[in-house]
Structure formats: C-alpha cells, structure tokens
XYZ file of C-alpha atoms in Angstrom:
530
model
C 314.200 -71.533 6.052
C 311.839 -73.726 4.436
C 308.603 -72.672 2.185
C 306.110 -72.444 5.472
C 308.832 -70.367 7.067
C 309.362 -68.090 4.101
C 305.535 -67.585 3.805
C 305.335 -66.670 7.481
C 308.375 -64.212 6.747
C 307.043 -62.791 3.968
C 303.437 -62.253 6.381
C 305.214 -60.625 8.873
C 307.343 -58.121 6.845
C 304.128 -57.001 4.595
C 302.057 -57.128 8.025
C 305.082 -54.591 10.063
C 304.808 -52.164 6.997
C 300.929 -52.270 7.612
C 299.961 -54.439 3.809
C 297.654 -57.859 3.911
C 298.140 -60.009 1.295
C 295.830 -62.432 -0.421
C 296.650 -65.809 -0.644
C 297.717 -65.014 -5.085
C 299.381 -62.064 -3.847
C 301.725 -64.044 -1.278
C 301.816 -66.972 -4.185
C 303.225 -64.125 -6.469
C 305.544 -62.553 -3.902
C 307.204 -66.145 -2.933
C 307.434 -66.722 -6.972
C 309.645 -63.356 -7.035
C 311.664 -64.251 -4.156
C 312.327 -67.767 -5.498
C 314.371 -66.005 -8.687
C 316.703 -65.041 -5.913
C 317.656 -67.924 -3.523
C 321.241 -65.598 -2.519
C 319.601 -62.374 -1.444
C 315.891 -63.524 -0.602
C 315.751 -61.002 2.162
C 317.715 -58.135 0.037
C 314.766 -58.970 -2.456
C 311.949 -58.918 0.066
C 312.958 -55.325 1.711
C 313.164 -54.105 -1.959
C 309.487 -55.713 -3.533
C 308.244 -53.616 0.102
C 310.016 -50.663 -0.206
C 308.395 -50.295 -4.067
C 305.510 -51.590 -3.091
C 304.834 -48.729 -0.085
C 306.059 -46.198 -3.495
C 302.694 -47.693 -5.128
C 299.572 -45.120 -4.776
C 297.152 -48.043 -3.466
C 293.361 -47.756 -2.527
C 293.767 -50.603 -0.078
C 296.046 -52.220 2.448
C 294.517 -55.307 1.361
C 297.023 -56.257 -1.257
C 296.045 -58.455 -4.803
C 297.807 -60.366 -7.296
C 297.616 -57.910 -9.405
C 299.160 -55.326 -7.161
C 302.555 -57.433 -6.836
C 302.431 -58.125 -9.981
C 302.941 -54.850 -11.154
C 305.860 -53.869 -8.597
C 307.417 -57.788 -9.715
C 307.087 -56.492 -13.270
C 308.407 -53.350 -12.710
C 312.169 -54.526 -10.783
C 312.498 -57.546 -13.419
C 312.752 -55.018 -15.758
C 315.008 -53.237 -13.584
C 316.650 -56.559 -13.322
C 316.305 -57.455 -17.251
C 318.583 -53.619 -17.582
C 321.390 -55.122 -15.722
C 321.630 -58.024 -17.722
C 319.514 -57.852 -21.028
C 320.873 -61.414 -21.773
C 319.486 -62.969 -18.251
C 316.357 -65.447 -18.635
C 314.418 -63.266 -16.626
C 314.785 -60.392 -19.889
C 313.694 -63.754 -22.406
C 310.568 -64.673 -20.182
C 308.575 -61.724 -20.927
C 309.380 -59.364 -17.855
C 309.735 -56.084 -20.464
C 305.832 -57.383 -20.950
C 302.696 -55.994 -19.349
C 299.416 -56.321 -20.576
C 297.184 -53.915 -19.076
C 292.935 -55.171 -19.488
C 290.700 -52.643 -20.749
C 288.863 -52.266 -17.494
C 291.664 -50.388 -15.388
C 292.943 -47.750 -18.291
C 292.532 -44.312 -16.549
C 289.466 -42.268 -18.013
C 290.389 -38.711 -18.474
C 288.063 -35.766 -19.622
C 289.135 -32.872 -21.517
C 288.527 -29.045 -20.299
C 287.831 -26.752 -23.537
C 287.990 -23.262 -21.127
C 291.473 -24.213 -19.251
C 292.905 -26.410 -22.456
C 293.515 -28.993 -19.564
C 293.135 -33.218 -19.299
C 291.602 -34.347 -15.742
C 291.824 -37.761 -14.459
C 289.105 -39.283 -13.265
C 288.594 -40.070 -9.482
C 286.459 -42.348 -8.335
C 284.354 -45.533 -9.265
C 283.083 -46.068 -12.928
C 279.457 -47.498 -12.166
C 278.526 -50.540 -15.223
C 275.884 -49.559 -15.204
C 275.543 -45.576 -16.619
C 272.910 -43.321 -16.141
C 271.354 -40.939 -18.986
C 274.024 -38.136 -18.691
C 276.834 -40.735 -19.108
C 275.575 -41.382 -22.600
C 276.027 -38.012 -23.513
C 279.163 -37.568 -21.675
C 280.439 -40.331 -24.217
C 279.464 -38.900 -26.973
C 281.048 -35.063 -25.986
C 284.158 -36.357 -24.296
C 284.676 -38.125 -28.158
C 283.948 -35.199 -29.758
C 286.179 -32.851 -27.451
C 288.824 -34.855 -27.767
C 289.373 -35.024 -31.263
C 288.241 -31.040 -31.512
C 291.340 -30.303 -29.140
C 293.683 -32.512 -31.412
C 292.311 -30.760 -34.672
C 292.700 -26.760 -33.305
C 296.119 -27.677 -33.090
C 296.327 -27.911 -36.898
C 298.129 -25.421 -38.849
C 294.724 -25.413 -41.226
C 292.176 -25.626 -38.990
C 293.729 -22.829 -35.765
C 292.865 -18.660 -35.782
C 295.457 -16.765 -36.937
C 297.209 -15.135 -34.462
C 296.453 -11.717 -36.266
C 294.089 -10.045 -37.585
C 294.559 -10.743 -41.468
C 292.358 -11.943 -44.236
C 291.415 -15.287 -44.069
C 291.353 -15.690 -47.846
C 294.937 -14.255 -48.142
C 295.566 -17.346 -45.167
C 295.748 -20.716 -45.836
C 293.941 -21.110 -42.773
C 289.845 -22.394 -42.533
C 288.577 -21.344 -39.145
C 286.116 -23.770 -37.725
C 282.710 -21.850 -37.256
C 280.490 -22.717 -34.863
C 277.365 -24.534 -36.179
C 274.986 -22.378 -34.528
C 276.644 -19.183 -35.655
C 275.952 -20.588 -39.341
C 272.146 -18.771 -38.767
C 272.575 -15.309 -41.238
C 275.792 -16.014 -42.473
C 276.819 -16.513 -46.375
C 279.533 -18.787 -48.276
C 281.620 -21.251 -47.696
C 281.998 -22.377 -44.440
C 284.313 -24.733 -41.938
C 282.572 -27.011 -39.448
C 282.898 -29.729 -37.265
C 280.280 -31.997 -35.294
C 278.802 -35.507 -35.450
C 277.200 -37.558 -38.045
C 273.748 -38.082 -36.584
C 270.198 -39.232 -37.135
C 267.618 -37.330 -35.029
C 265.311 -37.927 -37.192
C 264.582 -41.022 -39.313
C 265.980 -41.068 -42.423
C 267.622 -37.692 -42.309
C 271.166 -36.528 -40.703
C 272.507 -33.886 -39.261
C 275.524 -33.140 -38.427
C 275.315 -31.910 -34.411
C 277.912 -29.828 -32.518
C 277.916 -28.478 -28.772
C 276.128 -25.843 -29.702
C 273.225 -27.042 -32.456
C 272.908 -29.825 -35.000
C 272.001 -28.514 -38.271
C 271.116 -30.681 -41.438
C 273.257 -31.773 -43.610
C 273.167 -33.437 -47.690
C 276.219 -35.324 -48.256
C 274.953 -36.251 -52.084
C 277.521 -34.434 -54.110
C 280.643 -34.116 -51.438
C 283.872 -35.312 -52.369
C 285.093 -37.451 -49.441
C 288.273 -38.609 -48.250
C 289.300 -42.622 -47.175
C 287.594 -44.195 -44.551
C 284.030 -45.137 -43.628
C 280.918 -42.406 -43.056
C 279.031 -43.859 -40.427
C 276.226 -42.310 -37.626
C 278.656 -40.983 -34.890
C 281.656 -40.689 -36.907
C 282.997 -36.849 -36.633
C 284.075 -34.628 -39.451
C 284.863 -32.017 -41.034
C 282.915 -30.222 -43.486
C 282.929 -27.685 -45.875
C 280.118 -25.856 -47.529
C 277.254 -23.692 -47.754
C 274.290 -23.056 -45.683
C 271.612 -23.134 -48.369
C 267.909 -20.847 -47.725
C 266.140 -24.677 -46.823
C 268.229 -24.900 -43.476
C 269.745 -27.822 -45.304
C 274.119 -27.331 -45.097
C 275.291 -28.457 -48.739
C 278.693 -30.318 -48.513
C 280.720 -30.073 -50.817
C 284.134 -31.842 -49.218
C 284.130 -33.992 -45.809
C 286.349 -35.681 -44.009
C 287.842 -36.770 -40.796
C 289.909 -34.778 -38.265
C 293.286 -34.735 -39.715
C 295.534 -37.380 -37.470
C 298.229 -36.001 -34.891
C 301.721 -37.582 -34.473
C 302.007 -39.109 -31.399
C 305.333 -37.973 -30.781
C 303.633 -34.324 -30.724
C 300.800 -35.554 -28.357
C 303.103 -37.664 -25.779
C 305.113 -34.096 -25.413
C 301.723 -32.521 -24.792
C 300.184 -34.772 -22.470
C 303.694 -35.397 -20.331
C 302.801 -36.520 -17.344
C 299.372 -38.127 -18.142
C 299.259 -41.897 -18.766
C 296.259 -42.306 -21.486
C 297.576 -45.994 -22.139
C 297.493 -47.222 -18.374
C 301.357 -49.092 -18.591
C 302.264 -46.026 -16.471
C 304.169 -42.839 -16.756
C 308.137 -42.967 -17.654
C 310.607 -40.466 -17.129
C 312.520 -39.288 -20.567
C 315.438 -41.203 -18.406
C 313.525 -44.166 -18.429
C 312.513 -44.250 -21.998
C 314.956 -43.680 -23.420
C 316.874 -46.973 -21.384
C 314.068 -48.927 -22.654
C 314.501 -47.830 -26.454
C 318.226 -48.946 -26.149
C 316.796 -52.809 -24.647
C 313.738 -52.389 -27.013
C 316.117 -52.706 -29.757
C 318.297 -55.205 -28.864
C 315.800 -57.446 -28.413
C 315.960 -59.185 -31.708
C 314.618 -62.344 -30.998
C 311.215 -61.493 -29.342
C 308.578 -62.130 -31.634
C 304.735 -62.422 -30.854
C 302.998 -64.987 -32.880
C 298.672 -64.146 -32.873
C 295.369 -66.278 -34.072
C 292.646 -65.573 -34.366
C 289.073 -67.654 -34.126
C 290.951 -70.495 -32.325
C 287.851 -72.777 -32.377
C 288.995 -75.819 -29.311
C 285.632 -77.545 -30.527
C 286.619 -78.373 -34.078
C 289.464 -81.520 -34.464
C 291.044 -79.697 -37.783
C 292.059 -76.623 -36.054
C 293.145 -77.975 -33.114
C 295.714 -80.446 -35.215
C 296.293 -77.178 -37.276
C 297.260 -75.286 -33.927
C 299.294 -78.505 -32.842
C 301.153 -77.990 -36.410
C 301.803 -74.352 -35.359
C 302.979 -75.314 -31.508
C 305.194 -77.634 -32.971
C 306.725 -75.750 -35.372
C 307.479 -72.788 -33.066
C 308.951 -75.268 -30.671
C 311.405 -76.253 -32.750
C 312.805 -73.345 -33.943
C 316.174 -72.096 -31.730
C 314.737 -68.950 -29.923
C 310.739 -69.817 -29.313
C 308.891 -66.672 -29.764
C 308.322 -64.737 -26.335
C 304.244 -64.459 -26.703
C 301.604 -66.347 -27.842
C 298.016 -64.166 -28.700
C 295.086 -66.633 -29.556
C 291.639 -64.700 -30.028
C 288.200 -65.994 -30.487
C 286.300 -67.573 -31.058
C 286.787 -69.950 -28.970
C 283.831 -71.893 -30.609
C 282.672 -72.460 -33.693
C 278.679 -71.817 -32.746
C 277.986 -68.754 -30.206
C 277.992 -69.400 -27.380
C 274.291 -67.963 -26.775
C 271.395 -68.900 -24.869
C 271.370 -71.663 -26.706
C 274.457 -72.587 -26.122
C 274.041 -76.094 -23.357
C 278.133 -77.480 -24.256
C 279.832 -75.377 -21.766
C 281.535 -77.795 -19.872
C 282.708 -79.553 -23.478
C 284.373 -75.861 -23.996
C 285.949 -76.346 -20.668
C 287.140 -79.828 -21.369
C 288.842 -78.326 -24.561
C 290.304 -75.291 -23.016
C 292.096 -78.083 -20.169
C 293.192 -80.665 -23.717
C 295.100 -76.861 -24.958
C 296.441 -76.693 -21.792
C 297.716 -80.460 -22.093
C 298.943 -79.806 -25.384
C 301.070 -76.968 -24.651
C 302.927 -78.295 -21.358
C 303.796 -81.406 -23.811
C 306.333 -78.562 -25.134
C 307.592 -77.936 -22.574
C 309.725 -74.964 -24.353
C 307.101 -73.164 -25.052
C 305.064 -73.904 -21.902
C 308.977 -72.797 -20.371
C 309.486 -69.422 -22.215
C 306.658 -68.116 -24.064
C 303.721 -66.223 -22.006
C 300.480 -67.488 -23.056
C 297.222 -64.503 -24.028
C 294.053 -65.070 -24.154
C 291.687 -62.365 -25.556
C 287.240 -63.390 -26.196
C 286.072 -62.778 -29.149
C 282.836 -61.420 -29.605
C 280.261 -64.493 -29.433
C 282.336 -66.452 -26.676
C 281.325 -67.241 -23.035
C 280.651 -63.190 -21.347
C 277.775 -61.447 -19.507
C 276.738 -59.701 -22.769
C 278.117 -58.468 -26.484
C 278.394 -55.175 -25.067
C 281.755 -53.952 -24.928
C 284.706 -53.771 -23.633
C 284.812 -57.362 -22.798
C 285.374 -58.885 -19.702
C 288.336 -61.497 -20.008
C 286.587 -65.525 -20.257
C 284.899 -67.002 -17.103
C 287.064 -68.479 -14.675
C 284.704 -71.689 -15.088
C 286.326 -72.448 -19.080
C 289.699 -71.726 -18.481
C 290.982 -72.968 -15.109
C 291.833 -76.769 -16.141
C 293.535 -74.410 -18.757
C 295.493 -72.936 -15.878
C 295.855 -75.736 -14.014
C 298.843 -76.808 -16.881
C 299.562 -72.949 -18.403
C 299.948 -71.246 -14.220
C 300.905 -68.117 -16.006
C 298.578 -67.894 -18.941
C 296.690 -64.871 -19.150
C 293.779 -63.977 -19.888
C 292.401 -60.213 -20.151
C 289.393 -58.464 -21.902
C 288.683 -57.432 -25.529
C 290.120 -55.132 -26.495
C 293.272 -55.655 -24.528
C 296.541 -53.360 -24.346
C 299.966 -54.614 -24.393
C 303.348 -52.780 -23.249
C 306.179 -53.487 -24.393
C 309.496 -51.651 -23.724
C 308.232 -48.620 -24.851
C 305.648 -49.911 -28.180
C 302.086 -49.690 -26.836
C 300.089 -52.615 -28.581
C 296.610 -52.367 -28.562
C 294.605 -55.964 -29.690
C 290.987 -55.605 -30.231
C 289.002 -59.271 -31.630
C 285.679 -57.689 -33.207
C 284.483 -58.345 -37.171
C 284.408 -54.604 -37.460
C 285.261 -54.660 -41.435
C 281.513 -56.223 -42.348
C 279.976 -53.596 -39.653
C 281.592 -50.550 -41.260
C 280.803 -51.582 -44.581
C 277.057 -52.589 -44.109
C 276.830 -48.832 -41.552
C 278.405 -46.811 -43.942
C 276.175 -43.762 -45.295
C 277.838 -43.316 -48.558
C 280.491 -45.573 -50.699
C 283.839 -44.762 -49.120
C 286.030 -42.777 -52.229
C 288.035 -45.028 -54.343
C 290.124 -42.039 -54.915
C 293.442 -43.130 -52.961
C 292.829 -46.909 -51.748
C 289.954 -49.506 -53.133
C 291.046 -51.334 -50.435
C 288.293 -51.808 -47.426
C 290.666 -53.039 -44.850
C 292.483 -49.318 -45.727
C 289.419 -47.642 -45.110
C 288.951 -49.313 -42.375
C 292.622 -48.588 -40.745
C 291.722 -44.386 -42.234
C 288.687 -44.511 -39.584
C 289.621 -45.665 -36.516
C 292.699 -43.843 -36.652
C 291.230 -40.244 -37.652
C 288.358 -41.052 -35.164
C 291.537 -41.344 -32.509
C 288.513 -44.938 -31.464
C 288.372 -48.649 -32.012
C 285.010 -49.363 -33.149
C 282.681 -45.748 -33.973
C 279.752 -47.035 -35.082
C 276.529 -46.794 -34.046
C 275.299 -47.872 -30.174
C 271.975 -49.340 -31.705
C 274.968 -51.880 -33.823
C 277.626 -51.993 -31.900
C 276.879 -51.389 -27.862
C 279.183 -49.560 -25.560
C 279.367 -49.318 -21.809
C 278.816 -45.973 -21.645
C 281.554 -45.217 -18.711
C 284.358 -47.222 -20.146
C 283.872 -46.067 -23.562
C 287.605 -44.177 -23.140
C 288.684 -47.663 -23.603
C 288.914 -48.341 -26.384
C 290.207 -44.749 -27.368
C 292.838 -44.083 -29.554
C 294.924 -41.890 -28.146
C 297.644 -41.413 -28.497
C 298.027 -43.439 -31.041
C 299.715 -46.793 -30.297
C 302.447 -47.730 -32.031
C 300.981 -51.072 -33.498
C 296.975 -52.216 -33.626
C 296.070 -56.159 -34.288
C 292.016 -56.071 -35.791
C 291.257 -59.485 -35.402
C 289.178 -60.097 -38.040
C 286.978 -62.606 -39.877
C 287.909 -60.918 -43.553
C 291.191 -61.371 -45.194
C 294.297 -61.485 -44.331
C 296.235 -58.358 -44.710
C 298.921 -55.595 -43.379
C 298.838 -51.930 -43.633
C 301.556 -49.244 -42.300
C 299.506 -45.665 -42.325
C 300.966 -42.549 -41.100
C 303.471 -44.606 -38.447
C 301.222 -46.532 -37.169
C 301.110 -50.804 -38.307
C 297.898 -52.757 -38.615
C 296.636 -55.488 -38.848
C 294.415 -58.590 -39.395
C 296.142 -62.039 -38.678
C 293.306 -63.465 -40.539
C 291.017 -66.530 -39.437
C 293.199 -69.656 -38.515
C 289.908 -71.623 -38.173
C 288.820 -70.557 -41.679
C 291.759 -70.083 -43.344
C 294.826 -71.124 -41.890
C 296.156 -67.140 -41.819
C 297.603 -66.711 -39.090
C 300.475 -63.817 -37.923
C 304.155 -63.571 -36.661
C 305.097 -60.060 -35.369
C 309.187 -58.635 -34.736
C 308.640 -55.586 -32.300
C 312.959 -54.876 -32.589
C 312.008 -53.942 -36.464
C 307.936 -53.455 -36.171
C 308.063 -55.638 -38.742
C 304.928 -58.403 -39.457
C 304.897 -61.583 -41.269
C 301.815 -62.655 -42.276
C 301.688 -66.716 -42.306
C 299.113 -69.378 -43.317
C 299.330 -73.430 -42.972
C 299.459 -75.474 -46.271
C 296.372 -77.105 -47.224
C-alpha cells in the first residue's frame, strides 16, 4: 500500500473509534507505523487500543497525545529487545513541559493531597497569590509533621524527657514563656521589619544572634525557628534552619498513585522492570551545555568542536541538552535582531545535520534562558518561539523545544533542568550571611536551600516573578534524582543526601559543559582547552 493509502487507512481506523487526528498527530502515528513495515495493521490496532485507555480531554488528537502513547509502546518494545535501535534512540526518555505538570493541594484536615482539575488561568486573581504561599507552607508542614523530632508524642509524656520538639502555632505564643519551636514564612510585612508568619498569625523576629544551618535565608523561605517570645512582642530566635528533608523513597511510598512529577504513575512491577533496564543502559549519556550564544562566532566554533568530539566516539550521546541564553544580548524591547537569530538557529540545524550519526541517534533538547525571547521574564518560561526555531526543526525534525524549568523521565529516574542565574540572586537577597560551619561553598548552600524548600526558586516575587497558578511547576517534591542548575557561576557538582546536583558552567564564557551517565548517576565536568 502506498503512502497515501496508509494515511487514509490510519484516518479511517481512528475515525471508527471516534477520534479525529490533527496533521501533526497523523504524522506521529505514521512515523510509529513505519517502524513495523511487516506488521503495520497490528501496530495500528495496538496504538488505537492504547489511546482508547488514555484519559483524554478531547476526541481531537494532537501530536502530544499520540507521542505520549507511542513513547510507552516503544518502552515496551525496548524491554523485549534492549539492544534494538528503538532502545538506543532514547525510547525510554520522556520530556515533560512545565505547563503540563499536575497540580496538587494538601488538605490538612483529611491529611491527603487532591489533584486540581480544570483549567489554570495564566492571569490569576488575588486569592491565587495567597494560595501560592499557603500551598508551599502546607507542603513543607505535612513533611515536617512526619519527622520524628517534630511530631507530637503518641502518649502524654513530659516533653523534656523526650527528644520531640513540638511545633507551636504562632497564635498560641501569646502568654507562653520559655523555649518554643515555630514554623513560618519569613515575610517583610513592614518596611525593614521581618516577621515569621504561619496560617494563624505573624510575629516579628530577631535573627541577629541566631545560630543557623546551611543555606540562604531569604524573604519567602520557610524556616523552623527555636526561641522565646520577649516582653516587647518580638520572637528572639536562638537557632533556626529549614524543614528537614524527607527521603525520596518515603515520599513516594506515601504518595502512591499520585503523579507529582508529570511522567505518569508506574506500578511496582513496571518500576522494577524499568529499573533493570536503566542499569543495563550503560551506553546512555546526556551532554549538557548552558549559555550557548549562537550569535557569537567563537561559541559556535567551540560547539562544533564538542559535536565533532562526540560524533567520533563509538556510541554517541543519547541526549544533548542546550540551555540558553542563546544570544549574547538580552532579547528585550531594545533587541531588533530576531531575523538574524532565527538564521543562526538554522545554521545550528545545518551543523548538526552535517554529522549524520548525531542527527540519527541523538536527541536535542532546547531550554530557554532568562534573557531569551519570550512573552516575559516570569517563571515558568514557555519554550522558544516557533519563529526562531522553524529553520532548525527543518534540519532536525526530532529536536525538542521545552519550557524552563523542564523535566525528564529516563526509565525510573526523575531529572529537573533549570536555567536561571540563581546563585547571584540568592546571595544578594540573603538576609543574614550563610553559616560556614558545615560548608563555605555558595553552590552547596544553594543546593541545601532549594532541596529543603522543595522549590527551585524560593526568592521573593519582587526579585523573581512567578505565575501564581503555576508555582507548582517549580516544586521539588518528592525530591528528584538529579537537578541540573544552569548558572553563570563556576562549574560545580554536589551530591546532597542522595540527590545529585550540578551546574554545567557557562559554555560561552569559560568553555565548560557537563556529561551525565544515568546508569551510574555519575557527573563528568568537562571543559575545552583554551
């Protein structure tokens, strides 16, 4: 049967099941069928059966709906024959755009999470801003309530005889004497005066003599503070730190059946099967570059060197992640070279196409930077405008353009990519100098802050605006396996309580980049010789 006949057959079979295919969806389905030339009908029936099982919002199918099901089917095919080209082409890799990450809210009465259903408007109302802080607080409070040191004793015993440090609501501090533990958000309710605020009340705090743990204590962060309410109404903080972390496996066991990451819920059997495949994927490698200035000739030459190097190895990387900024000048209102930038993306496509092994066997993921073209600097950022990337896509049809932040599921591993000059902003916004007791490395303080806060960007909204209804896209709960923080600061890697976190460095500024092997969870920090 010819190509036209196949197209008609696919459209007809989908129509019989009540589905209508968009053009891109049809192309995705045809690409899937082309993998099985000897069993085209069986593959088509299987594809439609699996789509039938999906919870779809509409009977009109777009490319994303077909791609999601195709990825799952290819995963299954890779499990049957791990050495197949399907497996090597990254069938186990799923890219999750921030704007499709499910939103969950915690009910403190029933002690359960509920998934938000329905549309989330980009332009929220005043109540949505309050909900942003409330949801962050509730998320960390429910985690803290399970910690053995802060949970209420099961029996009525003297607190002094136990190691428990029961949390006191701020409203209940009035009339209490002695040492108390409180949890709240650091808020500047009055100019120059900081308060600790929970869902019951707010109290002015004095952090001048406080002993602190690792991390950056900035406005909007949630802290656990131990101290005493003075007669003048100020809470004198003696020691304070971030809510303790919870092991990833503990969080996952409690959230069984809830998809916080957005990569789909896996059964225990499926998790074990994929975990086995993950360990066998010894040849898979991700190469990550940040600050790839396409308008800079020196950077493009360096990029060609990197691509040539990986094109010559026996097994090419399964994924290249290119993070912005993609231009050496901010793409703001004063920027007038969009047509030139579009042409430079096209040249990058030609550069990759000139290396057939990379084009055929590697995937290319593009994540925008803070100064790249887009509707605004607010987080999360949508993918690069189609106008800029169309020419590149003609050369590399399987290139992926995603949001910032962006999530990847590789077999069972959950990976978060975030491109933001976060370290500089955190250091500028810090209310008190970070503690040097455990570490004096600023990157380690940054990692401690975002992991304990379970949030990628716990800065004040005045410093970094966030779309109120999409704040959940920046959550790190349960903690992922890997966090990649693209930052202009020095290249660093740090393993913290089982979480791998690294900054690949600024490729345009200092020729640094990184490679990650998901099989062993090893990070290789690399640089081109100058």
